[in-house]
Tab-separated table of C-alpha atoms in Angstrom:
chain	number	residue	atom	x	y	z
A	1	UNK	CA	-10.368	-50.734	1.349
A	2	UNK	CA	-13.279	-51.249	-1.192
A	3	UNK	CA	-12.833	-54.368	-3.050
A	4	UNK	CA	-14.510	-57.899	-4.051
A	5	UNK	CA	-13.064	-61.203	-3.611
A	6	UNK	CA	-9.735	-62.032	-2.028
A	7	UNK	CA	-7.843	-61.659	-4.873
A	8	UNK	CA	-9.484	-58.485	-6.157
A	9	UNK	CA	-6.958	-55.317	-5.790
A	10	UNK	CA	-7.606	-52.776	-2.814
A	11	UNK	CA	-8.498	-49.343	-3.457
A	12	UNK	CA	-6.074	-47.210	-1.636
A	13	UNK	CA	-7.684	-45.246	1.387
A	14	UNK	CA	-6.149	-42.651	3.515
A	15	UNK	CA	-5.013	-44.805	6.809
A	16	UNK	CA	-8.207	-44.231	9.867
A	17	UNK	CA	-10.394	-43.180	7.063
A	18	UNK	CA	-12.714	-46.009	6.798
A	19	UNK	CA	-14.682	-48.198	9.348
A	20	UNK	CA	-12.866	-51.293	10.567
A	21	UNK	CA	-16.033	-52.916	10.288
A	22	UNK	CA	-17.777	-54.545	6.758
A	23	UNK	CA	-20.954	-54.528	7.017
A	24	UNK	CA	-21.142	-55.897	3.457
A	25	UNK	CA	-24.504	-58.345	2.895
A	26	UNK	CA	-21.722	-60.136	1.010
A	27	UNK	CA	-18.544	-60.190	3.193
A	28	UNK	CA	-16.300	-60.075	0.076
A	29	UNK	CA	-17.570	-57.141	-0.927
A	30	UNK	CA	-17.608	-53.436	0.094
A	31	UNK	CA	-18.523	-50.158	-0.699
A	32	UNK	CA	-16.512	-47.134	-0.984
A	33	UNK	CA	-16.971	-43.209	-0.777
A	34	UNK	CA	-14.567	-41.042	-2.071
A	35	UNK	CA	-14.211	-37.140	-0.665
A	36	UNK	CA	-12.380	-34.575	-2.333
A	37	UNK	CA	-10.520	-32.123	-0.377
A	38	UNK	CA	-10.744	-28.946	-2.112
A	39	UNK	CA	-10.679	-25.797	0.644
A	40	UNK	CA	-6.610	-26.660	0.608
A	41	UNK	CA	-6.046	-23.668	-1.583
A	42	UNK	CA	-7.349	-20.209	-0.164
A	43	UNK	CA	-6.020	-16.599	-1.064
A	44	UNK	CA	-5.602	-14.268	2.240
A	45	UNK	CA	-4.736	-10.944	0.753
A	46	UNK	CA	-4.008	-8.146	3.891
A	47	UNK	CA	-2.539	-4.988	3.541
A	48	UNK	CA	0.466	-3.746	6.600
A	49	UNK	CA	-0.924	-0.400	7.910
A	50	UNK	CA	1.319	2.306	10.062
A	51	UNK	CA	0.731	0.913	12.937
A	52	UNK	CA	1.623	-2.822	11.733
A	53	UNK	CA	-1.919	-4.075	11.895
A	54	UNK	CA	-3.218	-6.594	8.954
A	55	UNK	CA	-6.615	-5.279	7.770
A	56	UNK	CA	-8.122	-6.088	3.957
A	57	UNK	CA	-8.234	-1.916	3.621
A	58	UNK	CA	-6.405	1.441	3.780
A	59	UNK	CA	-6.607	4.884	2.529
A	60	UNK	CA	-3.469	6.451	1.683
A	61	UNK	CA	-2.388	9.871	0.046
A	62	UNK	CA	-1.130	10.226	-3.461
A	63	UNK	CA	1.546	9.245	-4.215
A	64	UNK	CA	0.914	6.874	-1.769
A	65	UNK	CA	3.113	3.385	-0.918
A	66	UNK	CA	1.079	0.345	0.411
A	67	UNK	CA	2.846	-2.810	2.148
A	68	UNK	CA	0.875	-5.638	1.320
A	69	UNK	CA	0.943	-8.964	2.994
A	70	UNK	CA	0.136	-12.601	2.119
A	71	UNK	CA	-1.624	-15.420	4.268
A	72	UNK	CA	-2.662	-17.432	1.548
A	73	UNK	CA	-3.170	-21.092	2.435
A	74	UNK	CA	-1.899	-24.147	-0.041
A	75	UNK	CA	-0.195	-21.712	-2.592
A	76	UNK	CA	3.100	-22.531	-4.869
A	77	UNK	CA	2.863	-18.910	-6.594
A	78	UNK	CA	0.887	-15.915	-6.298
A	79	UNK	CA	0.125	-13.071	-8.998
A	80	UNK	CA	-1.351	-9.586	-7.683
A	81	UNK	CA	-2.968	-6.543	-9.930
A	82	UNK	CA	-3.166	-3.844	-8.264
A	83	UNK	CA	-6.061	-2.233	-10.196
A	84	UNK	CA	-4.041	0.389	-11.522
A	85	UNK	CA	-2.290	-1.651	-14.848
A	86	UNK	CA	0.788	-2.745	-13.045
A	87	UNK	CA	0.979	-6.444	-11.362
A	88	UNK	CA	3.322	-8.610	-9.124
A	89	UNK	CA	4.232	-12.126	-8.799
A	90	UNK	CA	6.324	-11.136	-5.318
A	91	UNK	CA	4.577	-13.112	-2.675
A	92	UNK	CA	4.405	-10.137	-0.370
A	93	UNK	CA	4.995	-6.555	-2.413
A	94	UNK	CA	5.107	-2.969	-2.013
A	95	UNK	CA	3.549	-0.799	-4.828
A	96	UNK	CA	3.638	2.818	-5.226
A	97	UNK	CA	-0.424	4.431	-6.077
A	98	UNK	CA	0.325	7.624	-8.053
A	99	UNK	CA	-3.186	8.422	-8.941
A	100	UNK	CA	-6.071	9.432	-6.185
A	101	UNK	CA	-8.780	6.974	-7.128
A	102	UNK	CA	-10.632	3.618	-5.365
A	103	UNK	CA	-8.680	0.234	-6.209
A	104	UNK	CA	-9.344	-3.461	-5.776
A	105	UNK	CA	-6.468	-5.026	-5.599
A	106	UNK	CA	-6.433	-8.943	-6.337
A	107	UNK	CA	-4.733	-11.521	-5.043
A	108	UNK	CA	-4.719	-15.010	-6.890
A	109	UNK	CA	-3.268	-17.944	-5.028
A	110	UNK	CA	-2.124	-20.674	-7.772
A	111	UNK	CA	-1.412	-24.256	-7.216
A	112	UNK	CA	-1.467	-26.712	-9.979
A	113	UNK	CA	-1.685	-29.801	-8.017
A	114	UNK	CA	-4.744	-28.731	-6.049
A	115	UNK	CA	-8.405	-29.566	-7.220
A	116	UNK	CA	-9.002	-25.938	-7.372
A	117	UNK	CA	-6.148	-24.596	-9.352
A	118	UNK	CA	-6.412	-20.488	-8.326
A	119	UNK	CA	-8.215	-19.045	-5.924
A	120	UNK	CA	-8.833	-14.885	-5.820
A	121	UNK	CA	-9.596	-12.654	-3.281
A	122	UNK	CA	-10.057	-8.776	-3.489
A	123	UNK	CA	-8.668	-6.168	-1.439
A	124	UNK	CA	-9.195	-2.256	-1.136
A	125	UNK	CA	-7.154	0.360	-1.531
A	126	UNK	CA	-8.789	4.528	-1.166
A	127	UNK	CA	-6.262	6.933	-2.849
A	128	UNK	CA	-6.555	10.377	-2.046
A	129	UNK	CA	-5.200	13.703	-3.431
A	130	UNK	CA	-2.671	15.260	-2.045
A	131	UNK	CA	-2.699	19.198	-2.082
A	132	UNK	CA	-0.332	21.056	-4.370
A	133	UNK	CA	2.401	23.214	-3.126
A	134	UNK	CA	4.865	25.896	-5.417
A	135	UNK	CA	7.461	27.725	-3.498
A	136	UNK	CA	10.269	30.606	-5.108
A	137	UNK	CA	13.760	30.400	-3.948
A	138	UNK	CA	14.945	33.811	-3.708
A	139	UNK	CA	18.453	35.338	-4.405
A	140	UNK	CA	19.241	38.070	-1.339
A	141	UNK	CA	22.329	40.847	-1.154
A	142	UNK	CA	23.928	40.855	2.505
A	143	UNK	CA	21.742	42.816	4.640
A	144	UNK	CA	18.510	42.855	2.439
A	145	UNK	CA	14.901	41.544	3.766
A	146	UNK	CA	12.422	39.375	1.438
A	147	UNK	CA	8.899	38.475	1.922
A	148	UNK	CA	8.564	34.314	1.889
A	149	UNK	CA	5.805	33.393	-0.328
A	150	UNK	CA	3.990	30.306	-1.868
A	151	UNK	CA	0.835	29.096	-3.551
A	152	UNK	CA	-1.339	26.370	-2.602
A	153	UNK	CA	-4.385	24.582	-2.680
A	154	UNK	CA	-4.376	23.500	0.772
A	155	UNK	CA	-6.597	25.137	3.244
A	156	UNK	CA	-3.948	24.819	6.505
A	157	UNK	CA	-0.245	25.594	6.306
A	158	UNK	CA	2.544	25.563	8.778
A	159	UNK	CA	6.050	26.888	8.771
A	160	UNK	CA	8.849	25.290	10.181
A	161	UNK	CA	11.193	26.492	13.467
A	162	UNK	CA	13.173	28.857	11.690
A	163	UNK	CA	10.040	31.182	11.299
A	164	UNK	CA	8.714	33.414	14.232
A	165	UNK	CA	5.219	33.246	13.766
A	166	UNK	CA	4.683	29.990	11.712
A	167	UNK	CA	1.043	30.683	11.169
A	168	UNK	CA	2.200	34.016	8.862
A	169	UNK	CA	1.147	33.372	5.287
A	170	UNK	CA	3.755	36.092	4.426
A	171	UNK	CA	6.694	36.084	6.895
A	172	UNK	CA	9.908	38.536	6.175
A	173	UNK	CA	12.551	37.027	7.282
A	174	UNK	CA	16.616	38.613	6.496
A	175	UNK	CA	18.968	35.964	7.270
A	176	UNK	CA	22.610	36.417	7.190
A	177	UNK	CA	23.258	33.144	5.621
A	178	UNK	CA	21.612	30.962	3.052
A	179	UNK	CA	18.883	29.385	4.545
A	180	UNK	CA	16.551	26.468	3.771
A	181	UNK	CA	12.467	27.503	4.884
A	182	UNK	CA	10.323	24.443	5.473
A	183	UNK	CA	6.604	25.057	4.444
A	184	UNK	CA	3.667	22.417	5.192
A	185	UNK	CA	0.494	22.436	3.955
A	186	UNK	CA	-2.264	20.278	4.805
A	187	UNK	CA	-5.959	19.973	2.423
A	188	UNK	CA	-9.690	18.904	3.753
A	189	UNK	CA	-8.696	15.012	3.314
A	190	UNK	CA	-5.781	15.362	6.088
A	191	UNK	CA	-3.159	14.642	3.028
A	192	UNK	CA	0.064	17.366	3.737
A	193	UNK	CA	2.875	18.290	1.500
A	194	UNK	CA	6.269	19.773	2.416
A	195	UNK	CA	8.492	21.571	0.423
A	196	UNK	CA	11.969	23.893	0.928
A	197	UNK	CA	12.224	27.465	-0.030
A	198	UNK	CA	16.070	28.924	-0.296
A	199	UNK	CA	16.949	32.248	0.360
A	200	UNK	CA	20.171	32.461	-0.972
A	201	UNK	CA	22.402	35.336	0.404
A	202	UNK	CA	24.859	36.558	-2.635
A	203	UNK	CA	28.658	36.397	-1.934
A	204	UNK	CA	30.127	40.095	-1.493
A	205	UNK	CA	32.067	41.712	-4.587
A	206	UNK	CA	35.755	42.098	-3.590
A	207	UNK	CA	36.425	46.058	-3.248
């Protein structure tokens, strides 16, 4: 403690913190140092990629979902803006990126208590585009034929198992029963879309 005289009060020290000698000139009096402690508040922002790794970045295509995660250290509440207008008080949230652009997203770790009140840290998120896709469902007699056809700006494209030759731009295909197509399309960023074309076979008139 750091006091003078016998009778003087003690000032309250954190038990092992002080020397157990006093190497006062006067013994009845001692000097004291006071630290303040204030690295017990620390915001750890980390974003949850696909493979469950924790990095502080991630490119994603639009609309794109990002899991984020929180490590924050000495924290009672948290508030996140994710660069884009919305926000979150959720300790760790999920938030939806419909717009392809570059965002820091901030994390600030609040506690009232601590010497330093909030504490912010910046993450990165990289939204791309995603390509566009348009597909025409198509209304077919019994036995007729129709050539499948789409528009994109995608410079790959893939059709699903149902198709012969899925590499055809153009496939004809005459199915005997309504049938769902599956076309995928993938642009120069590696972002793909997916989308269902119908060819819906007419029921027969009754004779």
């Amino acid at each position: 403690c750091a006091s003078c005289g016998s009778g003087a009060p003690s000032f309250p020290t954190t038990p092992g913190a002080y020397s157990s000698t006093n190497n006062a000139t006067n013994s009845n009096c001692n000097m004291a140092v006071v630290k303040f402690d204030i690295s017990g508040l620390e915001a750890i922002p980390g974003i949850i990629n696909e493979q469950g790794q924790i990095s502080d970045s991630t490119t994603v295509c639009s609309p794109g979902v990002v899991d984020f995660t929180n490590s924050s250290i000495g924290a009672v509440s948290y508030e996140w803006d994710f660069g884009d207008g919305a926000t979150s008080t959720s300790s760790n949230p999920k938030h939806e990126f419909k717009n392809p652009d570059i965002y820091n997203v901030r994390l600030v770790a609040v506690n009232p208590i601590t010497c330093k009140v909030r504490d912010s840290a910046f993450i990165t998120v990289t939204v791309l585009e995603s390509p566009t896709l348009f597909v025409r469902d198509t209304l077919l007699c019994q036995g007729q034929s129709v050539q499948l056809e789409f528009e994109t700006n995608a410079n790959t494209f893939t059709w699903g198992d149902n198709i012969t030759d899925p590499r055809n731009p153009m496939p004809i295909v005459a199915p005997d029963v309504s049938t769902g197509y599956t076309i995928t399309v993938t642009n120069e960023d590696n972002c793909s879309k997916s989308e269902e074309l119908f060819v819906k076979i007419a029921a027969s008139p009754d004779l």
